[in-house]
Amino acid sequence: MSHGKDIEGQSVRPKNQYRRFAHGIRRIRGRALTSTIVSKEVPPLADPLGPENKLIFSAGILAGTSAPNNGRLSVGGKSPLTHTIKEANSGGAVAQKLVRLGFQAVVIEGVAKELISLKVDQDGVRFVPSASYRNLGNYDIIERMRREFGENIGVISIGPAGEWKLKAASVAVTTPDFHIRVAARGGLGAVMGSKNLKAVILDDRKSDQVEIKDKAKFREASTALSKGILSHPLIGIFKELGTSCLVMMMNAYGCLATKNYSLGQFAGADKISGEHMIELMKKRPNGQHVHRCMDGCIISCSNIFTSDHGEVIVSGLEYETIGLIGSNCMIDDIDLIAQINRICNDVGVDTMDVGGAIGVCMEAGLLAWGDGKAALDLVKEVGKKAEKGLMIGNGCRVTGEKVGAKRIPHVKGQCLAAYDPRSLKGTGVTYATSTMGADHTCGNAIPNPANPSYNPSASTGQGPVSQFLQSYFAAIDSLGLCLFASLPLLDIPDLQKHLVACVSAKLGSPLGENYLTHLGISVLKAERKFNEAAGFTRKDDRLPRFFLEEKLLPSGNVFDVPEDEIDAVSAWPL
Ligand code: SF4
C-alpha cells in the first residue's frame, strides 16, 4: 500500500509501519494490533469523538487462509460509550479482502472536512466524496455501493446514528452475500462518524492469495483443526440452532436476562427460542435456519429471518439481540424482535445497548412491559432524530440516568449481555473487570457439559476462570477466529496446538507452546495500561449494586464474588 497523502484532513499509513510494536509477538494483527495502536498513539485522556482518537480496522493473522472460521474484522479505538480502550469484531467478507489486498491494518486519523468514504483496491487507496450519502441507512448505502462498485466489494459502513455520534452507534460489515454483520459494541460507529467517514469499500479483484510459508504443514494443521472443532458436541447444537440455542439453555439455567435483570427465567422463552425460530424459517419463503457469515465457516450458526411473505428482515437474528430486546423487555414476539433488529442495523445502533435502554424505559414506566409494538415505535425514533430516539441511541446508561431508573445494568457505561451475573458469576467477574466495560465476548463462563466440574454459580474460584478466559479470548480475537469455533479448543487441548501450528505454518516460524497465553496477556497488558492512564481504577471494576443485593429468581442467587478476588483480576497482568 502506498503512503497516502493527507486528503480532506485524513491520512493513510504505509502498511509496514506497525511491525515495530510487536512486543516480541511476531506480526500482530486483529485485536492485538488495534489495541497496540490505540495504546501507543491515542492520548488516554483524548476525547473519543475528537481528532486525537483513531479508528483502526485489522484482520486477524489467519484471515484469508483456509483455516476454519478465520475472518473476523477487528475494529478498535477509544470508546465514547465506556471511555476505555475498545475492540469490537465482526464476521463478514471484509477482513479476508483486506488481507488479500495486502493490508495489515487501515488506520483512520484526524477528521475529514466533509463526509467521505474510502475505496481500497489493487490501484491503491482513494477518498470518495460522500455528501450525497448523508443520513442514509446501512441497507441503502450498501445497495448503492454495490450498484456503483460491483459485486466484488465488501463494505464497512455506518448509519445515521454513527454520523450523529450516538454513543451506542455500531459499525456494519457486509457478508459475502451482502447481509449485515455488526461490530456493535462500544460506540465505534460514533468514532467513525466523528471522522466524517461514511464507508470503507474494499475490492479485492486481481489481488494475490495470502502467503503461507509452509503450505503442507498448514494444510495438515488446518484439516486437523476443522475435524476437531466439528467433533465437539456444542458445535452440533450451534449448527442446528445457531446462537439462539442459548435462549432455552440460559432460561433452564435461570440466568436469561429478564425484565431488566429482575428475573432469570422468562415465561415466553419458548416463543423466542432457537427451536421456534427454526420451525418458522423452515416454513417461510426465503427463510434459512443455517447461514454462514463468512467464507470458510464450517459451522454456519447464522440464519436469514424472513417475514410470512418471504421478505428478508434480518440476518442473523442472534441470542444477544433476542435476550436484550426479547426477554429483558418481556417481549415474546419473535417477528417484532427481528423488525427491531433490522431498524437497529439500518440506523446503526447496538441492539444490546438499545435493548438495555428499552428495558430501563419500561422499568421507569415509559412503556409497558412486553409491549413490542411500542418498543418498535421507540426504536424508529432513533432514525427520526427525535428526543427519545437520541436518548436510547446513546445506550442503556444514558437512558437510565435520563429516565431516573434506579437499576441500570451497565459497567463503565456499557450494557451487560443477556446472561445474568448472579448465576454466571465468572461472566460477572468478566463484566466487572474486562478492559471494555460489560462485554461477554471478553470471557463468558457459561455452563459446559464437557466440563461438569465447573460451577458457574459458586461464590469463589470465579476470578481465575475469568482471568484465563479474558486472556484466551484476547488471543482468539487477535487471530481472527470466530468465538464459536474457538470454544471446542477449551475442551480439547490438542486443538490449540493445531491452531498454533496454522499460525506457525503461515508465518514460517516456530511459535512456543505458550504462544496463545503470551499473545493474550500482551494484549490485556496494553489495554489495561491505557485504561489506567485514562483514569480507571479498581473501584470502576464493579457490577451495579442491585446485582449484589437483589436475589435472582428462581435460584435466589446474588452476585457475591469477594471483592479481593475481583481486584486480583483487575490487577492482572500489569
Ligand atoms: S460460526 Fe456463526 S458467527 Fe462464526 S463465522 Fe460461522 S456464521 Fe459467522
XYZ file of C-alpha atoms in Angstrom, residues 189-398:
210
model
C -19.705 3.764 14.837
C -19.699 7.161 16.521
C -15.899 7.269 16.259
C -16.242 6.541 12.537
C -18.861 9.285 12.303
C -16.607 11.697 14.188
C -14.029 11.174 11.443
C -16.693 12.039 8.841
C -16.149 8.603 7.332
C -19.329 7.022 5.962
C -17.925 3.832 4.465
C -14.861 1.837 3.514
C -15.216 -0.144 0.300
C -12.780 -2.966 -0.390
C -12.468 -4.569 -3.808
C -10.001 -7.454 -3.903
C -10.284 -8.309 -7.594
C -6.922 -9.285 -9.096
C -5.380 -9.456 -5.658
C -2.983 -12.189 -4.579
C -3.701 -15.153 -2.391
C -2.490 -14.766 1.164
C 1.061 -16.057 1.505
C 1.545 -19.235 3.527
C 5.183 -20.099 4.146
C 4.761 -23.822 4.811
C 1.765 -24.987 2.797
C 1.982 -28.692 3.655
C 2.193 -28.081 7.381
C -0.599 -25.548 7.138
C -2.886 -27.958 5.279
C -2.276 -30.687 7.813
C -2.878 -28.433 10.838
C -5.905 -26.753 9.303
C -7.546 -30.091 8.452
C -6.957 -31.407 11.979
C -8.334 -28.175 13.441
C -11.520 -28.349 11.350
C -12.076 -32.001 12.207
C -11.562 -31.360 15.907
C -13.895 -28.351 16.005
C -16.643 -30.312 14.289
C -16.236 -33.214 16.731
C -17.318 -31.133 19.743
C -20.966 -31.674 20.815
C -21.581 -27.937 21.264
C -20.860 -27.329 17.583
C -23.610 -29.746 16.579
C -26.048 -27.612 18.588
C -24.771 -24.351 17.036
C -25.070 -25.899 13.563
C -28.646 -26.898 14.246
C -29.999 -23.943 16.253
C -27.447 -21.145 15.942
C -26.678 -18.898 18.905
C -30.383 -18.753 19.715
C -29.961 -22.256 21.192
C -28.824 -20.275 24.231
C -32.337 -18.914 24.916
C -33.698 -22.191 26.305
C -30.319 -23.202 27.758
C -29.932 -19.980 29.741
C -33.624 -19.996 30.676
C -33.253 -23.530 32.074
C -30.186 -22.399 33.979
C -32.109 -19.430 35.392
C -29.824 -16.719 34.034
C -31.680 -15.448 30.950
C -31.788 -11.643 31.351
C -35.470 -11.000 32.016
C -37.482 -7.890 32.954
C -34.459 -5.610 33.200
C -32.450 -8.258 35.042
C -35.027 -8.786 37.768
C -35.719 -12.441 36.844
C -33.634 -15.301 35.498
C -36.402 -17.017 33.581
C -38.921 -15.772 31.042
C -42.380 -17.328 30.700
C -42.364 -16.586 26.959
C -38.893 -18.059 26.312
C -40.157 -20.820 24.039
C -41.748 -18.245 21.703
C -38.387 -16.530 21.154
C -36.264 -19.659 21.216
C -33.990 -21.035 18.525
C -36.227 -24.070 18.274
C -39.249 -21.877 17.484
C -37.322 -19.681 15.074
C -36.116 -22.688 13.098
C -39.592 -24.060 12.708
C -40.676 -20.667 11.345
C -37.717 -20.385 8.962
C -38.298 -23.879 7.609
C -41.865 -22.874 6.690
C -41.356 -19.321 5.460
C -40.319 -18.440 1.901
C -36.634 -17.441 1.640
C -36.032 -18.219 5.308
C -32.806 -20.028 6.182
C -32.168 -21.528 9.574
C -28.493 -22.022 8.725
C -26.297 -19.440 7.089
C -22.632 -18.564 7.208
C -21.484 -15.025 7.737
C -18.101 -15.535 6.126
C -16.333 -17.769 3.650
C -14.529 -20.628 5.345
C -17.061 -21.003 8.157
C -17.665 -24.699 8.921
C -20.438 -24.106 11.482
C -22.992 -21.772 9.834
C -24.592 -20.619 13.094
C -26.310 -17.658 11.419
C -29.752 -17.528 9.817
C -31.856 -15.484 7.423
C -35.031 -14.391 9.161
C -37.903 -13.627 6.802
C -41.489 -12.465 7.129
C -44.526 -14.610 6.339
C -44.292 -13.328 2.766
C -40.618 -14.129 2.341
C -39.277 -10.616 2.770
C -35.812 -10.720 4.324
C -35.944 -8.969 7.702
C -32.505 -9.615 9.154
C -29.510 -11.955 9.033
C -28.796 -13.230 11.510
C -31.078 -12.927 14.472
C -28.806 -13.813 17.398
C -29.100 -14.737 21.073
C -27.896 -11.412 22.477
C -30.464 -9.448 20.467
C -33.238 -11.889 21.343
C -32.261 -11.752 25.016
C -31.845 -7.994 25.402
C -34.813 -6.943 23.264
C -36.929 -10.028 23.961
C -36.841 -11.481 27.469
C -35.176 -8.420 29.009
C -38.175 -6.351 27.859
C -40.671 -9.253 28.272
C -41.356 -9.182 24.506
C -42.271 -12.652 23.273
C -42.960 -11.832 19.617
C -40.003 -13.041 17.558
C -41.198 -11.125 14.453
C -41.214 -7.828 16.330
C -37.758 -8.568 17.755
C -36.494 -9.216 14.217
C -38.023 -5.949 12.980
C -36.408 -4.023 15.838
C -33.120 -5.734 14.958
C -33.456 -4.583 11.336
C -34.090 -0.980 12.315
C -31.114 -1.039 14.686
C -28.905 -2.431 11.911
C -30.162 0.150 9.441
C -29.807 3.234 11.615
C -26.610 1.716 13.006
C -27.007 1.131 16.741
C -26.103 -1.774 19.010
C -29.160 -3.973 19.662
C -27.767 -4.892 23.078
C -27.366 -1.385 24.475
C -30.644 -0.349 22.851
C -32.357 -3.409 24.355
C -30.953 -2.424 27.750
C -32.204 1.137 27.188
C -35.723 -0.056 26.352
C -35.643 -2.222 29.491
C -34.882 0.727 31.763
C -37.580 2.784 29.974
C -40.067 0.013 30.718
C -38.981 -0.119 34.333
C -39.455 3.649 34.566
C -42.990 3.263 33.200
C -42.458 4.940 29.805
C -43.618 1.767 28.042
C -45.494 -1.254 29.306
C -43.526 -4.464 29.885
C -43.805 -6.706 26.862
C -45.237 -4.046 24.549
C -43.259 -4.939 21.442
C -45.112 -2.504 19.192
C -44.305 0.416 21.497
C -40.668 -0.750 21.599
C -40.609 -0.865 17.796
C -42.029 2.679 17.620
C -39.431 3.874 20.123
C -36.583 2.376 18.101
C -37.956 4.058 14.955
C -37.486 7.368 16.795
C -33.693 6.936 16.553
C -33.742 7.397 12.768
C -36.073 10.392 13.090
C -33.548 12.078 15.389
C -36.380 12.517 17.889
C -35.521 13.209 21.528
C -36.359 9.762 22.884
C -34.681 8.110 19.914
C -31.455 10.008 20.542
C -31.704 9.039 24.195
C -31.877 5.279 23.566
C -29.305 5.605 20.759
C -26.899 6.764 23.451
C -27.323 3.440 25.215
C -28.547 1.962 28.423
C -26.689 4.123 30.966
C -27.535 7.489 29.385
